[in-house]
Short mmCIF file of C-alpha atoms and ligand atoms in Angstrom, two decimals:
data_model
loop_
_atom_site.label_atom_id
_atom_site.label_comp_id
_atom_site.label_asym_id
_atom_site.label_seq_id
_atom_site.Cartn_x
_atom_site.Cartn_y
_atom_site.Cartn_z
CA MET A 1 -4.37 -29.37 11.26
CA SER A 2 -3.71 -29.09 14.73
CA PHE A 3 -2.10 -26.07 17.54
CA GLU A 4 -0.39 -29.37 18.92
CA SER A 5 1.62 -30.35 15.23
CA LEU A 6 2.84 -26.45 14.67
CA GLY A 7 6.09 -27.00 17.22
CA LEU A 8 5.12 -25.40 20.01
CA SER A 9 5.65 -26.10 23.95
CA ALA A 10 3.42 -28.23 26.41
CA PRO A 11 2.57 -24.61 27.81
CA VAL A 12 2.25 -22.70 25.19
CA LEU A 13 -0.27 -25.35 23.70
CA GLN A 14 -1.72 -25.30 26.70
CA ALA A 15 -2.50 -21.78 27.58
CA VAL A 16 -4.18 -21.08 24.36
CA SER A 17 -7.00 -24.09 25.10
CA GLU A 18 -7.30 -22.65 28.11
CA LYS A 19 -8.09 -19.12 25.54
CA GLY A 20 -10.70 -21.08 23.80
CA TYR A 21 -9.32 -21.46 20.56
CA THR A 22 -9.32 -25.75 19.33
CA GLN A 23 -7.39 -25.24 15.47
CA PRO A 24 -5.09 -22.51 14.22
CA THR A 25 -6.07 -19.94 11.97
CA PRO A 26 -4.37 -20.35 8.06
CA ILE A 27 -1.91 -17.85 9.56
CA GLN A 28 -0.63 -19.60 12.95
CA GLU A 29 -0.38 -22.52 10.65
CA LYS A 30 1.89 -21.42 8.22
CA ALA A 31 4.13 -19.57 10.28
CA ILE A 32 4.74 -20.98 13.52
CA PRO A 33 6.68 -23.90 12.19
CA ILE A 34 9.16 -21.68 9.91
CA VAL A 35 9.38 -18.77 12.98
CA LEU A 36 10.16 -21.58 15.30
CA MET A 37 12.59 -22.77 12.34
CA GLY A 38 14.31 -19.19 12.85
CA ARG A 39 14.24 -18.60 9.24
CA ASP A 40 13.09 -14.66 8.49
CA ILE A 41 9.28 -13.88 7.17
CA LEU A 42 7.63 -11.91 5.44
CA GLY A 43 4.17 -12.03 6.32
CA CYS A 44 1.06 -10.55 4.27
CA ALA A 45 -1.99 -10.74 6.29
CA GLN A 46 -4.55 -8.26 7.91
CA THR A 47 -5.95 -8.17 11.38
CA GLY A 48 -8.78 -10.38 12.39
CA THR A 49 -6.32 -13.83 10.75
CA GLY A 50 -5.14 -14.08 13.86
CA LYS A 51 -1.51 -13.12 12.90
CA THR A 52 -1.23 -11.54 16.33
CA ALA A 53 -0.36 -15.25 18.31
CA SER A 54 1.67 -16.39 14.84
CA PHE A 55 4.07 -14.80 15.64
CA VAL A 56 4.19 -14.59 19.95
CA LEU A 57 3.36 -17.74 20.00
CA PRO A 58 6.45 -18.96 18.95
CA MET A 59 8.38 -16.64 20.41
CA ILE A 60 7.56 -17.28 23.83
CA ASP A 61 9.22 -20.30 23.49
CA ILE A 62 12.37 -18.82 21.27
CA LEU A 63 12.65 -16.04 24.79
CA ALA A 64 12.17 -19.04 27.37
CA GLU A 65 15.23 -19.82 28.21
CA GLY A 66 18.05 -16.58 28.46
CA ARG A 67 17.85 -14.24 30.49
CA ALA A 68 17.74 -10.49 29.48
CA LYS A 69 20.34 -8.56 31.06
CA ALA A 70 18.88 -4.68 32.41
CA ARG A 71 17.92 -2.22 29.43
CA MET A 72 19.22 -4.81 27.01
CA PRO A 73 16.23 -6.40 25.50
CA ARG A 74 15.48 -9.39 24.22
CA SER A 75 12.82 -8.95 21.71
CA LEU A 76 11.49 -6.19 20.02
CA ILE A 77 8.04 -5.57 18.43
CA LEU A 78 7.58 -2.03 16.09
CA GLU A 79 3.85 -1.26 16.07
CA PRO A 80 2.61 1.95 14.49
CA THR A 81 -0.38 2.67 17.27
CA ARG A 82 -0.34 2.39 20.90
CA GLU A 83 -3.08 0.70 20.49
CA LEU A 84 -2.29 -2.28 19.11
CA ALA A 85 0.86 -1.70 20.90
CA ALA A 86 -1.29 -2.44 23.85
CA GLN A 87 -3.18 -5.30 22.40
CA VAL A 88 -0.37 -6.60 21.48
CA ALA A 89 0.77 -7.31 24.81
CA GLU A 90 -1.82 -8.04 26.52
CA ASN A 91 -2.11 -11.26 24.32
CA PHE A 92 1.38 -11.93 24.95
CA GLU A 93 0.34 -11.76 29.04
CA ILE A 94 -2.47 -13.80 27.87
CA TYR A 95 -0.72 -17.04 25.67
CA GLY A 96 2.26 -17.20 28.36
CA LYS A 97 0.94 -16.42 31.50
CA ASN A 98 2.36 -20.46 32.06
CA HIS A 99 6.31 -18.29 31.23
CA LYS A 100 7.83 -16.13 33.08
CA LEU A 101 9.18 -12.92 30.88
CA ASN A 102 9.85 -9.84 30.79
CA MET A 103 7.65 -7.21 28.62
CA ALA A 104 8.05 -3.44 28.06
CA LEU A 105 4.98 -2.17 26.65
CA LEU A 106 6.75 1.67 25.45
CA ILE A 107 4.28 3.78 24.16
CA GLY A 108 2.92 7.78 24.66
CA GLY A 109 0.89 9.30 27.22
CA VAL A 110 1.78 7.42 29.57
CA SER A 111 4.96 8.05 31.88
CA PHE A 112 8.78 7.86 30.73
CA GLU A 113 9.61 6.88 34.20
CA ASP A 114 7.51 3.49 34.38
CA GLN A 115 9.25 1.70 31.26
CA GLU A 116 12.46 3.60 32.38
CA ARG A 117 11.82 1.07 35.63
CA ALA A 118 10.47 -1.97 33.45
CA LEU A 119 13.94 -1.72 31.33
CA GLU A 120 16.10 -0.75 33.67
CA ARG A 121 14.71 -4.39 35.93
CA GLY A 122 15.50 -6.66 31.94
CA VAL A 123 13.32 -7.19 28.77
CA ASP A 124 12.56 -10.62 27.18
CA VAL A 125 10.12 -8.18 24.96
CA LEU A 126 9.57 -5.00 24.62
CA ILE A 127 6.74 -3.33 22.15
CA ALA A 128 7.02 -0.41 21.02
CA THR A 129 5.52 2.91 18.75
CA PRO A 130 8.58 3.98 17.30
CA GLY A 131 8.70 7.39 18.54
CA ARG A 132 8.60 6.73 21.81
CA LEU A 133 10.95 4.18 21.59
CA LEU A 134 13.80 5.86 20.14
CA ASP A 135 12.41 8.96 22.67
CA HIS A 136 13.53 6.41 25.49
CA PHE A 137 18.06 5.61 22.59
CA GLU A 138 18.81 8.94 22.78
CA ARG A 139 17.72 9.42 26.96
CA GLY A 140 19.82 6.43 27.09
CA LYS A 141 17.41 4.00 28.60
CA VAL A 142 17.96 1.74 25.75
CA LEU A 143 20.42 -1.03 24.09
CA LEU A 144 19.14 -2.30 20.62
CA ASN A 145 22.58 -4.12 20.08
CA ASP A 146 20.74 -7.54 22.14
CA VAL A 147 17.98 -8.05 20.04
CA LYS A 148 17.93 -11.75 18.36
CA VAL A 149 13.97 -11.55 17.31
CA LEU A 150 12.65 -8.01 15.26
CA VAL A 151 8.86 -7.75 14.59
CA ILE A 152 7.68 -5.13 12.57
CA ASP A 153 3.62 -5.33 12.61
CA GLU A 154 1.15 -3.24 10.64
CA ALA A 155 4.27 -2.01 7.87
CA ASP A 156 1.95 -0.89 5.36
CA ARG A 157 0.33 1.55 8.23
CA MET A 158 3.61 2.73 9.54
CA LEU A 159 4.37 3.78 5.66
CA ASP A 160 1.00 5.53 5.93
CA MET A 161 1.54 7.48 9.68
CA GLY A 162 5.49 8.85 8.30
CA PHE A 163 7.16 6.12 10.94
CA ILE A 164 9.37 4.50 8.13
CA PRO A 165 11.71 6.79 8.65
CA ASP A 166 12.22 6.55 12.13
CA VAL A 167 11.13 2.08 12.20
CA GLU A 168 15.22 2.46 9.68
CA ARG A 169 17.06 4.03 12.05
CA ILE A 170 15.86 1.41 14.39
CA VAL A 171 16.14 -1.45 12.76
CA GLY A 172 20.37 0.76 12.43
CA LEU A 173 20.67 -0.18 15.93
CA LEU A 174 19.68 -3.76 16.12
CA SER A 175 22.83 -6.05 15.60
CA PRO A 176 22.63 -8.32 11.97
CA MET A 177 22.11 -11.46 13.41
CA ARG A 178 18.51 -11.43 14.21
CA GLN A 179 15.62 -13.57 13.44
CA THR A 180 13.02 -10.40 11.28
CA LEU A 181 8.87 -11.06 10.86
CA PHE A 182 7.58 -8.83 9.40
CA PHE A 183 3.91 -8.55 8.26
CA SER A 184 1.67 -6.50 6.28
CA ALA A 185 -1.76 -6.03 5.62
CA THR A 186 0.18 -4.59 2.01
CA MET A 187 2.54 -4.78 -0.49
CA PRO A 188 2.39 -1.93 -2.39
CA PRO A 189 6.16 -1.81 -4.00
CA GLU A 190 7.55 0.93 -1.21
CA ILE A 191 6.83 -1.72 1.22
CA LYS A 192 8.31 -4.43 -0.45
CA ARG A 193 11.49 -2.72 -1.25
CA LEU A 194 12.21 -1.89 3.23
CA ALA A 195 11.90 -5.85 3.30
CA ASP A 196 14.38 -7.31 0.88
CA ARG A 197 16.31 -4.66 3.43
CA PHE A 198 15.38 -5.74 6.78
CA LEU A 199 14.82 -9.63 6.35
CA SER A 200 17.72 -12.45 4.56
CA ASN A 201 16.54 -15.23 2.75
CA PRO A 202 12.31 -14.52 4.93
CA LYS A 203 9.38 -17.19 3.89
CA GLU A 204 6.92 -15.78 1.91
CA VAL A 205 2.94 -16.46 3.84
CA THR A 206 0.15 -14.89 2.35
CA VAL A 207 -3.20 -15.14 3.91
CA SER A 208 -6.38 -13.09 2.33
CA ALA A 209 -8.10 -10.20 4.72
CA PRO A 210 -10.80 -11.71 6.58
CA ALA A 211 -13.24 -8.67 4.86
CA SER A 212 -12.57 -9.50 1.23
CA THR A 213 -13.75 -13.54 1.55
CA GLY A 214 -15.64 -13.20 4.74
CA LYS A 215 -19.21 -13.69 3.63
CA ASN A 216 -20.07 -13.21 7.82
CA ILE A 217 -20.36 -9.55 7.39
CA VAL A 218 -23.26 -8.05 6.30
CA GLN A 219 -22.80 -5.25 4.32
CA GLY A 220 -25.84 -2.56 3.60
CA LEU A 221 -24.32 1.13 2.12
CA ALA A 222 -27.58 4.31 2.75
CA VAL A 223 -27.33 7.30 0.07
CA VAL A 224 -28.11 10.43 2.74
CA PRO A 225 -27.92 14.18 2.16
CA GLU A 226 -25.37 15.44 4.77
CA GLU A 227 -26.82 16.77 6.94
CA ASP A 228 -29.28 14.58 7.62
CA LYS A 229 -26.39 12.07 8.22
CA ARG A 230 -26.87 11.53 12.17
CA GLU A 231 -30.32 11.86 11.86
CA ALA A 232 -30.42 8.83 9.19
CA LEU A 233 -27.36 6.59 11.22
CA ARG A 234 -30.15 6.76 14.70
CA ARG A 235 -32.52 5.00 12.54
CA LEU A 236 -30.58 2.39 11.68
CA ILE A 237 -28.96 2.14 15.25
CA LYS A 238 -32.16 1.56 16.58
CA ASP A 239 -33.03 0.02 13.49
CA GLN A 240 -30.53 -3.22 14.40
CA ASP A 241 -30.41 -5.44 17.46
CA ILE A 242 -26.74 -3.93 18.26
CA LYS A 243 -25.12 -5.14 21.47
CA ASN A 244 -22.41 -2.58 20.58
CA ALA A 245 -20.92 -0.42 18.01
CA ILE A 246 -18.19 1.50 16.40
CA VAL A 247 -19.15 4.48 14.16
CA PHE A 248 -16.16 5.67 12.26
CA CYS A 249 -16.16 9.11 11.66
CA ASN A 250 -13.36 10.83 9.42
CA ARG A 251 -12.27 13.64 11.78
CA LYS A 252 -12.07 13.48 15.18
CA ARG A 253 -13.53 16.61 15.63
CA ASP A 254 -16.86 14.88 14.04
CA VAL A 255 -15.78 11.87 16.70
CA ALA A 256 -16.69 14.54 19.33
CA ILE A 257 -19.90 15.85 17.57
CA LEU A 258 -21.20 12.59 16.80
CA GLN A 259 -21.18 11.49 20.76
CA GLY A 260 -22.43 14.58 22.06
CA SER A 261 -25.41 14.13 20.15
CA LEU A 262 -25.81 10.49 20.57
CA LYS A 263 -25.40 11.12 24.02
CA LYS A 264 -28.38 13.34 23.69
CA HIS A 265 -30.64 11.50 22.32
CA GLY A 266 -30.34 8.95 24.58
CA PHE A 267 -27.51 6.59 23.47
CA ASN A 268 -24.96 5.10 25.76
CA ALA A 269 -21.56 6.48 23.23
CA GLY A 270 -18.24 7.43 24.22
CA ALA A 271 -15.63 8.86 21.90
CA LEU A 272 -12.40 7.60 21.25
CA HIS A 273 -9.59 10.45 18.65
CA GLY A 274 -6.97 11.29 19.04
CA ASP A 275 -7.19 14.31 20.69
CA MET A 276 -7.72 12.18 23.92
CA SER A 277 -5.08 11.73 26.59
CA GLN A 278 -3.67 7.94 27.19
CA PRO A 279 -5.64 7.42 29.97
CA ALA A 280 -8.40 8.22 28.45
CA ARG A 281 -8.58 6.41 26.26
CA MET A 282 -7.30 3.30 27.92
CA GLU A 283 -10.42 4.26 30.50
CA THR A 284 -13.28 4.24 27.15
CA LEU A 285 -11.21 1.44 25.76
CA GLU A 286 -11.89 -1.32 28.75
CA LYS A 287 -15.41 0.52 29.28
CA PHE A 288 -16.49 -0.60 25.78
CA LYS A 289 -15.11 -3.86 26.56
CA GLN A 290 -16.82 -3.98 29.37
CA GLY A 291 -19.92 -3.79 27.61
CA GLU A 292 -20.08 -0.19 29.91
CA ILE A 293 -20.13 1.80 26.02
CA GLN A 294 -22.58 0.81 23.54
CA ILE A 295 -21.32 2.17 20.98
CA LEU A 296 -17.72 3.99 20.78
CA VAL A 297 -17.13 7.34 17.63
CA ALA A 298 -14.19 6.64 17.09
CA SER A 299 -11.55 8.51 13.58
CA ASP A 300 -9.52 5.37 12.23
CA VAL A 301 -6.30 5.57 13.87
CA ALA A 302 -7.68 5.83 17.47
CA ALA A 303 -10.03 2.77 16.63
CA ARG A 304 -6.45 0.72 14.48
CA GLY A 305 -6.70 -2.69 15.47
CA LEU A 306 -8.99 -3.06 17.90
CA ASP A 307 -9.36 -6.58 18.65
CA ILE A 308 -13.30 -7.01 20.48
CA THR A 309 -13.92 -10.19 18.71
CA ASP A 310 -17.54 -10.31 19.85
CA MET A 311 -18.60 -6.71 18.24
CA SER A 312 -21.65 -6.74 16.16
CA HIS A 313 -22.15 -4.34 14.28
CA VAL A 314 -19.86 -1.37 12.49
CA PHE A 315 -21.40 2.35 11.28
CA ASN A 316 -19.40 3.64 8.98
CA PHE A 317 -20.26 7.78 9.48
CA ASP A 318 -18.47 8.74 7.15
CA VAL A 319 -17.30 6.80 3.29
CA PRO A 320 -13.71 6.31 4.31
CA PHE A 321 -11.12 8.27 2.29
CA SER A 322 -8.82 4.88 1.48
CA PRO A 323 -10.54 2.02 0.45
CA GLU A 324 -8.33 -0.04 2.60
CA ASP A 325 -9.73 1.99 5.45
CA TYR A 326 -12.91 0.13 4.91
CA VAL A 327 -12.05 -3.90 4.56
CA HIS A 328 -10.01 -2.32 7.89
CA ARG A 329 -13.10 -0.45 9.51
CA ILE A 330 -15.78 -3.62 8.60
CA GLY A 331 -13.10 -6.35 9.88
CA ARG A 332 -14.12 -4.91 14.00
CA THR A 333 -16.69 -7.74 12.55
CA GLY A 334 -17.75 -10.50 11.72
CA ARG A 335 -15.13 -11.38 13.39
CA ALA A 336 -14.25 -15.56 14.91
CA GLY A 337 -17.50 -16.84 13.09
CA ARG A 338 -19.93 -14.26 13.55
CA THR A 339 -22.38 -12.70 11.69
CA GLY A 340 -22.50 -9.38 11.75
CA HIS A 341 -23.58 -6.00 10.21
CA SER A 342 -22.20 -2.51 8.97
CA PHE A 343 -23.52 0.21 7.24
CA THR A 344 -22.11 2.67 5.42
CA LEU A 345 -23.39 6.45 4.78
CA ALA A 346 -22.78 8.51 1.92
CA SER A 347 -23.03 11.52 1.16
CA PRO A 348 -24.29 12.36 -2.87
CA ASP A 349 -20.55 13.95 -3.00
CA GLU A 350 -18.84 9.81 -1.83
CA GLY A 351 -19.65 8.35 -4.70
CA GLY A 352 -16.10 8.62 -5.81
CA LEU A 353 -15.35 7.02 -2.80
CA VAL A 354 -17.83 4.51 -2.77
CA GLU A 355 -16.18 3.44 -6.03
CA ALA A 356 -13.40 2.79 -5.79
CA ILE A 357 -13.88 0.45 -2.33
CA GLU A 358 -16.47 -1.41 -4.93
CA LYS A 359 -13.29 -1.97 -7.23
CA LEU A 360 -11.07 -3.10 -4.04
CA ILE A 361 -12.97 -5.66 -2.64
CA GLY A 362 -14.61 -6.44 -5.74
CA SER A 363 -18.38 -6.61 -5.06
CA ASP A 364 -21.26 -3.70 -4.88
CA ILE A 365 -21.85 -3.06 -0.94
CA PRO A 366 -25.33 -3.56 -1.12
CA ARG A 367 -27.99 -0.02 -0.73
CA VAL A 368 -30.83 -0.56 1.74
CA GLU A 369 -32.48 2.52 2.60
CA VAL A 370 -32.99 4.51 6.21
CA PRO A 371 -36.10 3.53 7.73
CA GLY A 372 -38.46 6.81 7.28
CA MET A 373 -36.02 8.59 4.93
CA ASP A 374 -35.81 8.60 0.80
CA ALA A 375 -33.20 8.00 -0.50
CA VAL A 376 -31.00 10.00 -2.73
CA ALA A 377 -28.94 9.48 -5.06
CA PHE A 378 -25.14 10.02 -5.83
CA ASP A 379 -23.96 13.53 -7.50
CA PRO A 380 -23.74 12.63 -11.03
CA SER A 381 -20.43 14.20 -11.66
CA GLU A 382 -19.05 12.65 -8.11
CA GLY A 383 -17.38 9.87 -10.65
CA ARG A 384 -20.06 6.59 -9.15
CA GLY A 385 -22.99 8.54 -10.16
CA ARG A 386 -21.36 9.07 -13.54
CA ARG A 387 -22.37 6.00 -15.18
CA GLY A 388 -26.48 6.32 -14.02
CA ARG A 389 -25.61 3.84 -10.92
CA GLY A 390 -25.92 6.64 -8.01
CA ARG A 391 -29.27 6.12 -6.83
CA GLY A 392 -29.67 5.05 -3.07
CA ARG A 393 -31.49 1.67 -3.93
CA PRO A 394 -33.14 -1.04 -2.17
CA ALA A 395 -30.48 -4.11 -1.61
CA GLY A 396 -30.90 -6.89 -3.67
CA GLY A 397 -30.90 -5.74 -7.02
CA ARG A 398 -27.81 -6.17 -8.51
CA GLY A 399 -24.21 -7.71 -6.81
CA GLY A 400 -23.28 -7.15 -3.95
CA ARG A 401 -22.12 -9.86 -1.43
CA SER A 402 -26.00 -9.70 1.18
CA GLY A 403 -29.30 -9.48 -0.50
CA GLU A 404 -30.14 -8.11 3.15
CA ARG A 405 -32.03 -4.79 3.09
CA ALA A 406 -32.80 -2.73 6.56
CA PRO A 407 -36.29 -2.83 7.40
CA ARG A 408 -38.17 -0.26 6.88
CA ALA A 409 -39.37 1.27 10.14
CA PRO A 410 -42.79 3.73 9.78
CA ARG A 411 -42.63 6.85 8.30
CA ARG A 412 -42.12 10.06 11.37
CA GLU A 413 -41.46 12.84 11.70
CA ARG A 414 -38.35 14.58 12.31
CA GLU A 415 -36.90 15.19 15.82
CA PRO A 416 -35.76 18.53 16.59
CA LYS A 417 -31.98 18.76 16.38
CA PRO A 418 -30.73 19.40 20.21
CA GLU A 419 -28.80 22.32 20.70
CA ALA A 420 -25.68 20.46 20.64
CA GLU A 421 -26.00 20.60 16.40
CA VAL A 422 -27.41 23.26 16.38
CA GLN A 423 -24.74 24.86 17.73
CA ALA A 424 -22.16 23.23 16.07
CA GLU A 425 -23.85 24.40 13.04
CA ARG A 426 -23.15 28.00 14.05
CA ALA A 427 -19.63 27.77 14.42
CA PRO A 428 -17.21 29.74 12.10
CA ARG A 429 -17.51 27.46 8.29
CA ALA A 430 -14.02 26.21 8.74
CA GLU A 431 -14.75 24.31 11.56
CA ARG A 432 -17.64 22.56 11.66
CA PRO A 433 -17.65 20.27 8.35
CA HIS A 434 -18.31 21.29 4.63
CA ARG A 435 -22.05 20.30 3.53
CA GLU A 436 -23.51 19.76 -0.02
CA PRO A 437 -26.33 21.58 -0.34
CA ARG A 438 -29.82 19.54 -0.02
CA ARG A 439 -30.55 18.43 -3.01
CA GLU A 440 -34.49 16.22 -3.90
CA ALA A 441 -34.72 13.26 -2.74
CA ARG A 442 -35.93 12.70 -6.46
CA PRO A 443 -34.42 11.17 -8.97
CA GLN A 444 -31.58 12.86 -11.09
CA GLU A 445 -31.33 12.44 -14.18
CA PRO A 446 -27.40 11.75 -14.56
CA ARG A 447 -24.98 14.36 -16.75
CA GLN A 448 -22.44 12.62 -19.63
CA HIS A 449 -19.35 13.73 -18.38
CA GLU A 450 -16.19 13.37 -20.27
CA PRO A 451 -14.93 9.88 -17.83
CA ARG A 452 -12.47 10.86 -15.77
CA GLN A 453 -8.85 10.21 -15.41
CA HIS A 454 -8.01 7.58 -12.46
CA GLU A 455 -4.95 9.05 -10.57
CA PRO A 456 -3.32 7.74 -8.37
CA ARG A 457 -4.55 8.60 -3.92
CA HIS A 458 -1.54 10.16 -3.10
CA ARG A 459 -0.91 9.26 0.41
CA GLU A 460 -0.25 11.66 3.77
CA PRO A 461 1.82 10.99 6.06
CA ARG A 462 -0.29 10.50 9.82
CA HIS A 463 1.26 12.19 12.93
CA GLU A 464 -1.60 11.68 15.13
CA ALA A 465 -0.93 8.30 16.88
CA ARG A 466 2.46 9.48 17.17
CA ASP A 467 3.94 9.80 20.58
CA GLU A 468 5.37 13.50 19.84
CA PRO A 469 5.69 14.53 16.32
CA ARG A 470 9.17 14.66 15.30
CA HIS A 471 8.62 14.65 11.14
CA GLU A 472 6.74 17.98 10.14
CA SER A 473 5.28 17.71 6.68
CA ARG A 474 3.54 20.36 4.57
CA HIS A 475 0.31 18.48 3.73
CA GLU A 476 0.44 18.57 -0.14
CA PRO A 477 -3.12 18.47 -1.49
CA ARG A 478 -4.47 14.81 -2.98
CA ALA A 479 -3.48 14.73 -6.77
CA GLU A 480 -6.89 13.48 -7.20
CA GLY A 481 -7.67 16.54 -5.12
CA ARG A 482 -5.52 18.70 -7.23
CA ALA A 483 -6.81 17.04 -10.79
CA HIS A 484 -10.32 17.76 -9.97
CA ARG A 485 -9.98 21.51 -8.89
CA GLU A 486 -8.34 21.14 -12.57
CA ARG A 487 -11.28 20.18 -13.92
CA ARG A 488 -13.67 22.06 -12.63
CA PRO A 489 -12.32 26.46 -11.82
CA GLU A 490 -16.31 26.25 -10.61
CA ARG A 491 -15.24 24.64 -7.54
CA ARG A 492 -11.78 25.88 -6.90
CA GLU A 493 -12.39 27.45 -3.32
CA ARG A 494 -14.56 25.01 -2.02
CA PRO A 495 -13.91 23.33 0.92
CA SER A 496 -13.73 19.90 0.02
CA ARG A 497 -15.58 16.48 2.64
CA HIS A 498 -12.92 15.07 0.68
CA ASP A 499 -10.22 17.06 1.81
CA ARG A 500 -7.38 15.39 4.39
CA HIS A 501 -6.37 19.31 6.75
CA ASP A 502 -8.88 18.08 9.68
CA ARG A 503 -8.23 14.71 9.42
CA ASP A 504 -7.54 12.99 12.92
CA GLU A 505 -3.78 12.84 11.36
CA ALA A 506 -3.41 15.76 9.59
CA VAL A 507 -0.97 18.22 11.40
CA PRO A 508 -2.79 21.83 11.38
CA MET A 509 -0.57 24.35 9.73
CA GLY A 510 -0.35 27.49 9.58
CA LEU A 511 -3.74 29.40 11.01
CA GLY A 512 -4.35 25.47 11.78
CA ASP A 513 -8.20 25.61 13.22
CA HIS A 514 -8.53 28.83 14.23
CA VAL A 515 -9.25 30.31 10.44
CA PRO A 516 -11.07 33.25 10.88
CA ALA A 517 -14.39 32.72 9.52
CA PHE A 518 -13.54 35.92 6.62
CA LEU A 519 -10.82 33.58 4.29
CA ALA A 520 -12.25 30.32 4.68
CA ARG A 521 -15.47 32.01 3.05
CA PRO A 522 -15.66 31.29 -0.87
CA THR A 523 -14.63 33.73 -3.65
CA ARG A 524 -16.18 34.38 -6.93
P1 LIG B 601 -5.33 -11.02 15.65
O1 LIG B 601 -5.43 -10.88 13.27
O2 LIG B 601 -4.49 -10.75 15.73
O3 LIG B 601 -5.82 -9.40 15.84
O4 LIG B 601 -6.51 -11.50 15.78
C1 LIG B 601 -8.09 -11.60 15.33
C2 LIG B 601 -8.68 -11.98 16.32
O5 LIG B 601 -9.00 -13.98 16.26
C3 LIG B 601 -8.29 -12.09 18.10
O6 LIG B 601 -9.27 -12.15 18.36
C4 LIG B 601 -7.59 -13.64 18.34
O7 LIG B 601 -8.55 -13.51 19.56
C5 LIG B 601 -8.95 -14.34 17.43
N1 LIG B 601 -7.90 -15.59 17.60
C6 LIG B 601 -6.28 -15.55 17.31
N2 LIG B 601 -5.92 -17.05 16.62
C7 LIG B 601 -7.86 -17.65 17.20
C8 LIG B 601 -8.12 -19.03 17.44
N3 LIG B 601 -6.48 -19.68 16.61
N4 LIG B 601 -8.78 -19.30 16.81
C9 LIG B 601 -10.03 -19.13 17.67
N5 LIG B 601 -9.44 -17.36 17.63
C10 LIG B 601 -8.49 -16.83 17.09
#
């Protein structure tokens, strides 16, 4: 199918062709004609499928006629993060270059005054994160009753981040006489219920996740002791032909430490995490896009939806807590038909998390060896190894999507740790990532355990990416974590790598990061 057959206007088609697209993606093929008809859409698609253009292109044509009044936007696009909102705005600029549409971007970290001025001029397209939009609304700077087209993008992320009450409030401020386009990568029951409330006789459009079907991402996973991860990462980076790469960390504090460590070792590395100011984030992103930064160390939230078409590598410094995050992370590479590579570093206690990912993606992640380092086994008590499958093994052994194996480099002496790492390791216990005691590299016999009951994963709201936190939430330990501690009383007080308290998104409660060392010491 061609773009010409979708019903888009000539100026939009020209912009698309100048962008270099020759064929619509499946979501574009399915959604664009329906949006142009004025119908609501329930779209199940994630970043990387071309979903942004599937609503931006027809919206440009819908909004081409008519004029916006001051402070009364004609359309509204809600995005969970600033970065995603900025990317959608970029898309409007590219595809709308042959139109004269006014656009405003309401995101945190940017001055209210500039945004107010833009609203005053009248906007055809308002792109916003929920928190900042409500702030403007409460200041009386924006009225939403003239919105004719509403897009709720990445609804499941909104849910994860605790934004749904804000989204509900915003939708309550809109006229029911509107067209609503609702997109989510997954459709859990809560999201489906929301969609039922917000949408009117929607057409359902589903496209499969690119990472779950894409054969063009060569994946690999290496099991290494936690304390050797930095060295393992450096070795993998040196071993690979890297154009540009993202290194994902589960915690924002690790982002800064890892970036410092990579820089000390001579790598061209930048960092992206939730504590950075918006201008600093934008500057880093721009440098990364321009190739001035080769390796970007980032947290999930900060890097959400990063749209860099030509990224050669993704590294997971930690196994993500949520299997869906794995799919999102590796989906940053292997885009637009190019081959991408993703490597995951798992510590021996991350077997359970790996197991959950492999269940979700329906295949094993091929095991690779880090050049010059011995593979270790997953801890048999941490899920994966219980079935005796945890041995670090070369790729191609079983299952897996790819038969590629990381070539081994000649064995070298271990590099000395730079001062920043030594300092980080000397930091009080509560301020540094928990590390398992070093295990022998030799194979371990799987211990016999009762099969562990799988318990539903509890998702906590993420607040980091909010413009300003609105709701405080006390973080219950994960259901899985609770059950785990009940089963294994001897580990009760030990801080686990899987605890989410210092995740990028978590709001520090009580003593926050400043827990005195004596309180964090394990009790027997
Ligand atoms: P999205 O899912 O909207 O984040 O888009 C993922 C990537 O695909 C972006 O880099 C887009 O520029 C690109 N893209 C979108 N539509 C097309 C298309 N029809 N052909 C080729 N690339 C596209």
